[in-house]
């Protein structure tokens, strides 16, 4: 049953005051004109996600009973309320609701999730059935894994197959293929591929990138379109780093076009442009056959590191966080008794994206500096290079610690609102499946870092294994094997 076919009252976009007294609301921003005229304090309007999916309320149930009673009276039958079944959400609605609650508004977070731009696309395209099926599929498989209900997985796979058919049909249409709902459907289904394997996810990301390229330079007319491009760009960066490939030129050209439509100094956008530079530096280095001297790579790495230093200041202003030390916390959840509190899932993702890129650049710098230090150098140069190496190693250690401090909140094991609400007993509650999706890559890169000790790496292995097993996340378990091999190798050389 589609969301558009459900019988329910039309969602009112009026402010709370106007809805309460059933008066016409002009929906002016930031305050309703009716409230202003009557000198009332306007409480504001409903969030986009609330208008998209609302739980069945007592009022809706009462209306359904009244309608049934009228039908019974018209037919001459006596009305008895007992056999009337109350309207409840369909399987599709359950999946969509779970998706919205955990991936869009952020679940335990008081703000937004990392796909917070979906409501705009969802409403603008009249709740497109392809996007509904995509969100239902991801929501159902995440719900099935988080609550250990395997019977829901079959429903999720049915919705996934439906969504894939719809996407393929849309891609064959010159009109449908350019719709934002089609791209958003593809992005959403990428989350489903985590239950398959890494190779399936890579193919999915490459398909999303091809669709972005096909949409052309005219696709950046709204903030939601830029955020969708940013999501595909971020996924493509991970694919390129893992496969040692340069960032596609056609995607880079689109990045330059998108930059014209937004503030290029915005934290998340600056991160994306730096990520592309990081990818291309890494690809050039690993595929270098001797034509480029190490000094050139070292110079470019130094430039990128310098530019990265501006990002924390931006993020600290846009998305500040606090650090808490709790020596009595569960060591399996709180590494070294530390956890950080962020305002939203989006903030965690922004900071961890910056940390992941910094990890990559620092590892490149460490590799190059170690190569340089085994050559003949002037004493002054050697001292300078040794100092730079030590600084890079210290940065690596801090980045790993900072990533691990995001794990408790990302997995929903602590409250993000205040330190006083922290309760270590929450560690025994089921971990957030969406949080696991968000942590996979940063834990993977942290676990692969050559500068961490074996106990730290083992802690990361346990976290990734738990994410993979409790969330049914095959990709996490697949990436985990790389870290296990590194840990076994490091122990063997000690």
Short mmCIF file of C-alpha atoms in Angstrom, two decimals:
data_model
loop_
_atom_site.label_atom_id
_atom_site.label_comp_id
_atom_site.label_asym_id
_atom_site.label_seq_id
_atom_site.Cartn_x
_atom_site.Cartn_y
_atom_site.Cartn_z
CA UNK A 1 0.00 0.00 0.00
CA UNK A 2 1.53 3.33 -0.99
CA UNK A 3 1.62 6.30 1.31
CA UNK A 4 -0.43 8.32 -1.13
CA UNK A 5 -3.29 5.79 -1.06
CA UNK A 6 -3.68 5.75 2.74
CA UNK A 7 -6.99 7.26 3.91
CA UNK A 8 -6.19 9.97 6.40
CA UNK A 9 -6.87 13.67 7.11
CA UNK A 10 -4.84 16.07 4.99
CA UNK A 11 -1.80 17.36 6.86
CA UNK A 12 -2.29 21.02 7.84
CA UNK A 13 0.64 23.39 7.31
CA UNK A 14 -0.91 26.07 9.52
CA UNK A 15 0.83 27.25 12.67
CA UNK A 16 -0.16 25.57 15.93
CA UNK A 17 -2.33 28.51 17.07
CA UNK A 18 -4.35 28.64 13.86
CA UNK A 19 -4.81 24.87 13.83
CA UNK A 20 -6.04 24.93 17.44
CA UNK A 21 -8.84 27.47 16.72
CA UNK A 22 -9.40 26.32 13.10
CA UNK A 23 -8.74 29.69 11.51
CA UNK A 24 -7.12 30.43 8.19
CA UNK A 25 -3.33 30.76 8.48
CA UNK A 26 -1.32 32.82 5.97
CA UNK A 27 1.84 30.77 6.79
CA UNK A 28 4.12 33.79 6.67
CA UNK A 29 7.76 33.44 7.71
CA UNK A 30 8.98 33.67 10.41
CA UNK A 31 5.63 34.35 12.15
CA UNK A 32 2.03 33.84 11.09
CA UNK A 33 0.27 37.10 10.13
CA UNK A 34 -2.81 36.12 12.14
CA UNK A 35 -0.74 35.72 15.30
CA UNK A 36 1.04 39.01 14.66
CA UNK A 37 -2.27 40.84 14.13
CA UNK A 38 -3.78 39.37 17.31
CA UNK A 39 -0.53 39.95 19.25
CA UNK A 40 -0.17 36.26 19.99
CA UNK A 41 3.16 34.48 20.27
CA UNK A 42 3.37 32.33 17.14
CA UNK A 43 4.63 28.83 18.06
CA UNK A 44 5.76 28.18 14.48
CA UNK A 45 5.08 25.44 11.96
CA UNK A 46 5.53 21.69 11.76
CA UNK A 47 8.80 20.27 10.49
CA UNK A 48 8.86 18.91 6.93
CA UNK A 49 9.39 15.34 8.15
CA UNK A 50 6.35 15.56 10.45
CA UNK A 51 4.17 16.54 7.49
CA UNK A 52 5.55 13.66 5.44
CA UNK A 53 4.73 10.92 7.90
CA UNK A 54 2.51 11.22 10.95
CA UNK A 55 1.57 8.43 13.32
CA UNK A 56 -2.10 7.48 13.40
CA UNK A 57 -3.58 9.66 16.17
CA UNK A 58 -6.56 9.15 18.43
CA UNK A 59 -8.40 11.70 16.33
CA UNK A 60 -7.82 9.70 13.15
CA UNK A 61 -9.03 6.53 14.84
CA UNK A 62 -12.13 8.32 16.15
CA UNK A 63 -12.93 9.59 12.67
CA UNK A 64 -12.65 6.08 11.25
CA UNK A 65 -15.05 4.75 13.91
CA UNK A 66 -17.52 7.57 13.27
CA UNK A 67 -17.42 6.86 9.55
CA UNK A 68 -18.05 3.17 10.15
CA UNK A 69 -20.93 4.02 12.50
CA UNK A 70 -22.55 6.21 9.85
CA UNK A 71 -22.25 3.45 7.28
CA UNK A 72 -23.81 0.97 9.70
CA UNK A 73 -26.70 3.38 10.46
CA UNK A 74 -27.36 3.95 6.77
CA UNK A 75 -27.66 0.21 6.20
CA UNK A 76 -30.01 -0.18 9.17
CA UNK A 77 -27.56 -2.25 11.19
CA UNK A 78 -26.89 -1.53 14.83
CA UNK A 79 -23.40 -0.20 15.53
CA UNK A 80 -21.10 -2.02 17.87
CA UNK A 81 -17.57 -0.63 18.21
CA UNK A 82 -15.92 -3.90 19.20
CA UNK A 83 -15.41 -5.45 15.74
CA UNK A 84 -14.05 -2.24 14.21
CA UNK A 85 -10.31 -2.50 13.65
CA UNK A 86 -8.34 0.69 14.20
CA UNK A 87 -6.33 1.92 11.24
CA UNK A 88 -2.65 1.20 11.66
CA UNK A 89 0.48 1.82 9.62
CA UNK A 90 1.21 -0.49 6.71
CA UNK A 91 4.54 -2.28 6.26
CA UNK A 92 5.57 0.46 3.83
CA UNK A 93 4.74 3.15 6.36
CA UNK A 94 6.61 1.36 9.13
CA UNK A 95 9.72 1.25 6.93
CA UNK A 96 9.42 4.87 5.81
CA UNK A 97 8.78 6.06 9.36
CA UNK A 98 11.84 4.23 10.68
CA UNK A 99 13.94 5.62 7.84
CA UNK A 100 12.80 9.19 8.45
CA UNK A 101 13.23 8.94 12.20
CA UNK A 102 16.74 7.51 12.07
CA UNK A 103 18.35 8.76 8.86
CA UNK A 104 16.59 12.10 8.43
CA UNK A 105 15.77 13.62 11.81
CA UNK A 106 18.61 11.83 13.52
CA UNK A 107 17.02 9.29 15.86
CA UNK A 108 18.39 10.05 19.33
CA UNK A 109 19.66 13.39 18.07
CA UNK A 110 17.65 16.55 18.80
CA UNK A 111 18.45 17.93 15.38
CA UNK A 112 18.86 16.25 12.02
CA UNK A 113 20.30 13.09 10.57
CA UNK A 114 22.86 13.00 7.79
CA UNK A 115 20.15 12.67 5.09
CA UNK A 116 18.33 15.71 6.45
CA UNK A 117 17.59 17.09 2.97
CA UNK A 118 15.20 14.28 1.99
CA UNK A 119 11.96 16.05 3.08
CA UNK A 120 12.53 18.83 0.55
CA UNK A 121 12.93 16.33 -2.31
CA UNK A 122 10.09 14.16 -0.99
CA UNK A 123 7.58 17.00 -0.86
CA UNK A 124 8.71 18.70 -4.07
CA UNK A 125 8.12 15.55 -6.12
CA UNK A 126 4.74 14.67 -4.56
CA UNK A 127 6.01 11.69 -2.55
CA UNK A 128 7.29 9.86 -5.61
CA UNK A 129 6.61 6.09 -5.35
CA UNK A 130 10.20 5.24 -6.31
CA UNK A 131 11.53 7.25 -3.39
CA UNK A 132 8.88 5.82 -1.06
CA UNK A 133 9.90 2.27 -2.01
CA UNK A 134 13.59 3.10 -1.54
CA UNK A 135 13.08 4.56 1.92
CA UNK A 136 10.78 1.70 2.92
CA UNK A 137 13.38 -0.88 1.85
CA UNK A 138 16.21 0.76 3.82
CA UNK A 139 13.98 1.46 6.82
CA UNK A 140 12.68 -2.10 6.97
CA UNK A 141 16.09 -3.76 6.72
CA UNK A 142 17.51 -1.39 9.36
CA UNK A 143 14.52 -2.05 11.64
CA UNK A 144 14.76 -5.81 11.08
CA UNK A 145 18.42 -5.84 12.07
CA UNK A 146 18.12 -3.44 15.02
CA UNK A 147 15.19 -5.36 16.56
CA UNK A 148 16.27 -8.85 15.44
CA UNK A 149 13.11 -9.44 13.37
CA UNK A 150 14.31 -11.53 10.41
CA UNK A 151 10.77 -11.80 9.05
CA UNK A 152 10.99 -8.12 8.08
CA UNK A 153 14.02 -8.76 5.89
CA UNK A 154 11.88 -10.51 3.27
CA UNK A 155 9.59 -7.47 3.15
CA UNK A 156 12.65 -5.23 2.84
CA UNK A 157 13.98 -7.23 -0.10
CA UNK A 158 10.60 -7.07 -1.83
CA UNK A 159 10.60 -3.27 -1.47
CA UNK A 160 14.23 -3.18 -2.63
CA UNK A 161 13.36 -5.12 -5.79
CA UNK A 162 10.41 -2.80 -6.39
CA UNK A 163 12.61 0.26 -5.92
CA UNK A 164 15.29 -1.10 -8.29
CA UNK A 165 12.65 -1.74 -10.97
CA UNK A 166 11.30 1.76 -10.53
CA UNK A 167 14.79 3.29 -10.69
CA UNK A 168 15.64 1.38 -13.85
CA UNK A 169 12.39 2.55 -15.45
CA UNK A 170 13.14 6.13 -14.39
CA UNK A 171 16.66 5.99 -15.82
CA UNK A 172 15.21 4.94 -19.17
CA UNK A 173 13.06 8.08 -19.26
CA UNK A 174 14.67 11.41 -20.29
CA UNK A 175 12.27 13.21 -17.93
CA UNK A 176 12.22 10.90 -14.90
CA UNK A 177 15.98 10.36 -14.91
CA UNK A 178 16.56 14.07 -14.21
CA UNK A 179 14.15 14.27 -11.28
CA UNK A 180 15.61 14.83 -7.84
CA UNK A 181 13.52 11.94 -6.49
CA UNK A 182 15.32 9.52 -8.82
CA UNK A 183 18.77 10.56 -7.60
CA UNK A 184 17.56 10.56 -3.98
CA UNK A 185 16.22 7.03 -4.49
CA UNK A 186 19.60 5.88 -5.76
CA UNK A 187 21.38 7.52 -2.81
CA UNK A 188 18.96 5.90 -0.34
CA UNK A 189 19.36 2.45 -1.88
CA UNK A 190 23.12 2.78 -1.41
CA UNK A 191 22.49 2.27 2.30
CA UNK A 192 20.76 -1.05 1.52
CA UNK A 193 23.92 -2.30 -0.22
CA UNK A 194 25.66 -2.37 3.17
CA UNK A 195 23.84 -5.64 3.85
CA UNK A 196 25.27 -7.10 0.63
CA UNK A 197 29.01 -6.52 0.22
CA UNK A 198 31.58 -3.85 -0.54
CA UNK A 199 31.69 -4.62 -4.26
CA UNK A 200 27.92 -4.10 -4.61
CA UNK A 201 28.18 -0.80 -2.77
CA UNK A 202 31.01 0.37 -5.05
CA UNK A 203 28.97 -0.41 -8.17
CA UNK A 204 26.04 1.45 -6.66
CA UNK A 205 28.17 4.54 -5.94
CA UNK A 206 29.57 4.49 -9.45
CA UNK A 207 26.03 4.32 -10.81
CA UNK A 208 25.01 7.29 -8.65
CA UNK A 209 28.02 9.24 -9.94
CA UNK A 210 27.06 8.46 -13.55
CA UNK A 211 23.53 9.74 -12.85
CA UNK A 212 24.91 12.95 -11.32
CA UNK A 213 27.04 13.52 -14.41
CA UNK A 214 24.04 12.88 -16.67
CA UNK A 215 22.06 15.54 -14.79
CA UNK A 216 24.61 18.10 -15.94
CA UNK A 217 25.59 21.54 -14.71
CA UNK A 218 22.02 22.77 -14.35
CA UNK A 219 21.28 20.58 -11.33
CA UNK A 220 22.42 23.03 -8.63
CA UNK A 221 19.42 25.35 -8.34
CA UNK A 222 18.43 24.33 -4.78
CA UNK A 223 20.26 23.54 -1.51
CA UNK A 224 18.88 19.98 -1.57
CA UNK A 225 20.41 19.37 -5.00
CA UNK A 226 23.81 20.55 -3.77
CA UNK A 227 23.55 18.31 -0.71
CA UNK A 228 22.70 15.30 -2.89
CA UNK A 229 25.73 16.02 -5.05
CA UNK A 230 27.82 16.34 -1.89
CA UNK A 231 26.65 12.90 -0.73
CA UNK A 232 27.59 11.25 -4.03
CA UNK A 233 30.91 13.13 -4.04
CA UNK A 234 31.70 11.92 -0.50
CA UNK A 235 30.92 8.29 -1.41
CA UNK A 236 32.98 8.59 -4.58
CA UNK A 237 35.94 9.87 -2.56
CA UNK A 238 35.83 6.71 -0.42
CA UNK A 239 35.64 4.49 -3.51
CA UNK A 240 38.58 6.27 -5.17
CA UNK A 241 40.73 6.06 -2.03
CA UNK A 242 40.01 2.36 -1.57
CA UNK A 243 40.60 1.52 -5.23
CA UNK A 244 43.55 3.89 -5.65
CA UNK A 245 41.88 5.85 -8.43
CA UNK A 246 41.86 9.57 -9.17
CA UNK A 247 38.65 11.53 -8.71
CA UNK A 248 36.68 11.56 -12.00
CA UNK A 249 37.25 14.71 -14.07
CA UNK A 250 33.56 15.05 -14.95
CA UNK A 251 32.64 15.01 -11.26
CA UNK A 252 35.34 17.59 -10.52
CA UNK A 253 33.92 19.87 -13.23
CA UNK A 254 30.48 19.58 -11.63
CA UNK A 255 32.05 20.46 -8.28
CA UNK A 256 33.41 23.66 -9.79
CA UNK A 257 29.97 24.51 -11.18
CA UNK A 258 28.26 23.80 -7.85
CA UNK A 259 30.73 26.05 -6.04
CA UNK A 260 29.30 29.02 -7.97
CA UNK A 261 25.94 28.45 -6.28
CA UNK A 262 27.01 28.39 -2.65
CA UNK A 263 29.38 29.68 0.00
CA UNK A 264 32.65 27.94 -0.79
CA UNK A 265 33.94 28.58 2.75
CA UNK A 266 31.11 26.52 4.30
CA UNK A 267 32.57 23.70 6.37
CA UNK A 268 31.04 20.71 4.58
CA UNK A 269 31.76 22.12 1.11
CA UNK A 270 35.36 23.00 1.89
CA UNK A 271 35.82 19.46 3.20
CA UNK A 272 34.60 18.06 -0.11
CA UNK A 273 36.98 20.10 -2.23
CA UNK A 274 39.91 19.19 0.03
CA UNK A 275 38.87 15.53 -0.19
CA UNK A 276 39.21 15.61 -3.97
CA UNK A 277 42.73 17.01 -3.66
CA UNK A 278 43.57 14.32 -1.11
CA UNK A 279 42.30 11.56 -3.41
CA UNK A 280 44.32 12.81 -6.36
CA UNK A 281 47.48 13.12 -4.26
CA UNK A 282 47.10 9.56 -3.00
CA UNK A 283 46.43 8.17 -6.49
CA UNK A 284 49.44 9.99 -7.95
CA UNK A 285 51.68 8.71 -5.18
CA UNK A 286 50.70 5.03 -5.25
CA UNK A 287 50.74 4.88 -9.04
CA UNK A 288 53.97 6.84 -9.42
CA UNK A 289 56.55 4.94 -11.46
CA UNK A 290 59.41 7.29 -10.65
CA UNK A 291 58.53 10.16 -12.93
CA UNK A 292 57.60 12.45 -10.03
CA UNK A 293 60.08 13.03 -7.19
CA UNK A 294 58.96 12.48 -3.59
CA UNK A 295 59.69 16.13 -2.86
CA UNK A 296 56.80 17.15 -5.15
CA UNK A 297 54.37 14.89 -3.29
CA UNK A 298 55.71 16.15 0.03
CA UNK A 299 55.14 19.73 -1.05
CA UNK A 300 51.55 19.09 -2.15
CA UNK A 301 50.84 17.16 1.06
CA UNK A 302 52.16 20.09 3.09
CA UNK A 303 49.86 22.47 1.20
CA UNK A 304 46.84 20.24 1.82
CA UNK A 305 47.70 19.88 5.52
CA UNK A 306 47.94 23.65 5.78
CA UNK A 307 44.52 24.11 4.17
CA UNK A 308 43.03 21.46 6.46
CA UNK A 309 44.02 23.56 9.48
CA UNK A 310 41.30 26.09 8.65
CA UNK A 311 38.49 23.51 8.82
CA UNK A 312 38.35 22.81 12.59
CA UNK A 313 37.78 26.51 13.29
CA UNK A 314 34.84 26.56 10.87
CA UNK A 315 33.36 23.35 12.27
CA UNK A 316 33.84 24.52 15.87
CA UNK A 317 31.67 27.54 15.02
CA UNK A 318 29.10 25.69 12.91
CA UNK A 319 28.91 22.44 14.90
CA UNK A 320 30.62 22.68 18.34
CA UNK A 321 30.95 19.65 20.60
CA UNK A 322 31.99 18.93 24.18
CA UNK A 323 34.33 16.29 25.61
CA UNK A 324 33.59 14.30 28.77
CA UNK A 325 35.80 11.87 30.69
CA UNK A 326 33.98 9.11 32.56
CA UNK A 327 36.30 6.59 34.19
CA UNK A 328 33.33 4.53 35.38
CA UNK A 329 31.90 3.93 31.91
CA UNK A 330 31.81 0.55 30.17
CA UNK A 331 35.26 0.20 28.52
CA UNK A 332 33.68 -1.69 25.64
CA UNK A 333 31.70 1.44 24.77
CA UNK A 334 33.79 4.33 26.09
CA UNK A 335 37.36 4.04 24.88
CA UNK A 336 39.69 5.30 27.62
CA UNK A 337 36.62 6.59 29.46
CA UNK A 338 35.98 9.38 26.97
CA UNK A 339 32.93 10.39 24.97
CA UNK A 340 32.09 13.53 22.97
CA UNK A 341 28.64 15.10 22.67
CA UNK A 342 27.47 16.63 19.39
CA UNK A 343 24.27 18.46 18.50
CA UNK A 344 23.30 16.09 15.69
CA UNK A 345 24.22 13.10 13.55
CA UNK A 346 25.10 15.56 10.81
CA UNK A 347 27.69 17.19 13.10
CA UNK A 348 29.27 13.82 13.95
CA UNK A 349 29.51 13.01 10.28
CA UNK A 350 31.08 16.38 9.39
CA UNK A 351 33.76 16.11 12.07
CA UNK A 352 34.54 12.47 11.29
CA UNK A 353 34.79 13.22 7.57
CA UNK A 354 37.41 15.83 8.37
CA UNK A 355 39.24 13.37 10.64
CA UNK A 356 39.22 10.63 8.00
CA UNK A 357 40.73 12.94 5.40
CA UNK A 358 43.31 14.17 7.90
CA UNK A 359 44.21 10.54 8.63
CA UNK A 360 44.84 9.94 4.93
CA UNK A 361 46.97 13.05 4.49
CA UNK A 362 48.97 12.38 7.68
CA UNK A 363 49.66 8.80 6.63
CA UNK A 364 50.87 10.05 3.24
CA UNK A 365 53.13 12.56 4.98
CA UNK A 366 54.51 9.93 7.38
CA UNK A 367 55.26 7.59 4.49
CA UNK A 368 57.07 10.30 2.52
CA UNK A 369 58.98 11.68 5.51
CA UNK A 370 60.24 8.22 6.49
CA UNK A 371 61.48 7.71 2.91
CA UNK A 372 63.26 11.06 2.95
CA UNK A 373 64.86 10.44 6.35
CA UNK A 374 66.73 7.32 5.13
CA UNK A 375 68.55 9.43 2.54
CA UNK A 376 71.56 11.71 2.97
CA UNK A 377 70.38 15.04 4.42
CA UNK A 378 71.88 18.18 5.87
CA UNK A 379 71.63 18.18 9.70
CA UNK A 380 69.26 21.15 9.69
CA UNK A 381 67.00 19.51 7.08
CA UNK A 382 67.05 16.21 8.96
CA UNK A 383 66.04 17.92 12.19
CA UNK A 384 63.20 19.71 10.41
CA UNK A 385 61.94 16.53 8.72
CA UNK A 386 62.13 14.55 11.97
CA UNK A 387 60.09 17.19 13.72
CA UNK A 388 57.46 17.13 10.96
CA UNK A 389 57.26 13.34 11.22
CA UNK A 390 56.72 13.48 14.98
CA UNK A 391 54.03 16.14 14.53
CA UNK A 392 52.23 14.00 11.94
CA UNK A 393 52.37 10.93 14.20
CA UNK A 394 50.92 12.94 17.10
CA UNK A 395 48.12 14.22 14.88
CA UNK A 396 47.36 10.64 13.81
CA UNK A 397 47.00 9.49 17.41
CA UNK A 398 44.73 12.39 18.31
CA UNK A 399 42.53 11.85 15.24
CA UNK A 400 42.00 8.20 16.16
CA UNK A 401 41.11 9.12 19.76
CA UNK A 402 38.66 11.77 18.53
CA UNK A 403 36.97 9.30 16.18
CA UNK A 404 36.59 6.68 18.92
CA UNK A 405 35.03 9.31 21.21
CA UNK A 406 32.14 9.70 18.73
CA UNK A 407 31.16 6.02 18.93
CA UNK A 408 28.89 6.14 22.04
CA UNK A 409 26.63 8.91 20.71
CA UNK A 410 26.70 7.69 17.10
CA UNK A 411 25.46 4.28 18.28
CA UNK A 412 22.76 5.93 20.41
CA UNK A 413 24.23 4.66 23.68
CA UNK A 414 24.29 8.09 25.33
CA UNK A 415 22.04 11.11 25.16
CA UNK A 416 23.32 14.05 23.10
CA UNK A 417 21.55 16.70 25.18
CA UNK A 418 23.70 17.11 28.27
CA UNK A 419 26.33 15.48 30.42
CA UNK A 420 23.87 15.22 33.30
CA UNK A 421 21.65 12.91 31.28
CA UNK A 422 24.46 10.46 30.62
CA UNK A 423 23.85 7.02 32.02
CA UNK A 424 26.39 4.30 31.42
CA UNK A 425 23.64 1.71 31.74
CA UNK A 426 22.48 2.74 28.29
CA UNK A 427 25.46 0.81 27.00
CA UNK A 428 23.45 -2.36 27.34
CA UNK A 429 20.70 -1.09 25.02
CA UNK A 430 20.68 -2.07 21.32
CA UNK A 431 23.08 0.00 19.23
CA UNK A 432 21.71 2.30 16.56
CA UNK A 433 21.80 0.64 13.14
CA UNK A 434 22.01 3.98 11.27
CA UNK A 435 24.84 4.98 13.60
CA UNK A 436 26.68 1.85 12.54
CA UNK A 437 26.34 2.83 8.89
CA UNK A 438 27.87 6.21 9.71
CA UNK A 439 30.82 4.78 11.66
CA UNK A 440 32.01 2.05 9.30
CA UNK A 441 34.51 4.03 7.26
CA UNK A 442 35.99 6.15 10.03
CA UNK A 443 36.51 3.06 12.22
CA UNK A 444 38.01 1.24 9.23
CA UNK A 445 40.55 4.01 8.52
CA UNK A 446 41.33 4.40 12.22
CA UNK A 447 41.90 0.66 12.53
CA UNK A 448 44.25 0.65 9.55
CA UNK A 449 46.33 3.53 10.90
CA UNK A 450 49.93 2.34 11.37
CA UNK A 451 50.47 4.47 14.46
CA UNK A 452 47.94 2.90 16.85
CA UNK A 453 48.68 0.28 19.48
CA UNK A 454 47.30 -3.24 19.33
CA UNK A 455 44.80 -2.74 22.23
CA UNK A 456 43.30 0.22 20.39
CA UNK A 457 43.05 -1.75 17.17
CA UNK A 458 41.42 -4.65 19.00
CA UNK A 459 38.84 -2.26 20.47
CA UNK A 460 38.05 -1.07 16.94
CA UNK A 461 37.81 -4.68 15.74
CA UNK A 462 35.25 -5.42 18.46
CA UNK A 463 33.16 -2.37 17.54
CA UNK A 464 33.15 -3.15 13.83
CA UNK A 465 32.31 -6.78 14.51
CA UNK A 466 29.39 -5.74 16.70
CA UNK A 467 28.13 -3.35 14.01
CA UNK A 468 28.40 -6.05 11.40
CA UNK A 469 26.70 -8.77 13.43
CA UNK A 470 23.95 -6.80 15.17
CA UNK A 471 23.10 -4.68 12.13
CA UNK A 472 23.44 -7.42 9.53
CA UNK A 473 26.05 -5.20 7.89
CA UNK A 474 28.03 -7.49 5.61
CA UNK A 475 30.22 -4.63 4.39
CA UNK A 476 31.44 -3.91 7.93
CA UNK A 477 32.39 -7.57 8.42
CA UNK A 478 34.16 -7.61 5.06
CA UNK A 479 36.24 -4.50 5.81
CA UNK A 480 36.94 -5.84 9.28
CA UNK A 481 39.08 -8.61 7.81
CA UNK A 482 41.65 -6.05 6.59
CA UNK A 483 42.08 -4.69 10.12
CA UNK A 484 42.36 -8.19 11.61
CA UNK A 485 45.15 -9.02 9.16
CA UNK A 486 46.99 -5.80 10.03
CA UNK A 487 46.66 -6.52 13.75
CA UNK A 488 47.94 -10.08 13.38
CA UNK A 489 50.85 -8.85 11.28
CA UNK A 490 51.78 -6.12 13.78
CA UNK A 491 51.67 -8.58 16.69
CA UNK A 492 53.85 -10.99 14.75
CA UNK A 493 56.52 -8.32 14.24
CA UNK A 494 56.65 -7.33 17.91
#
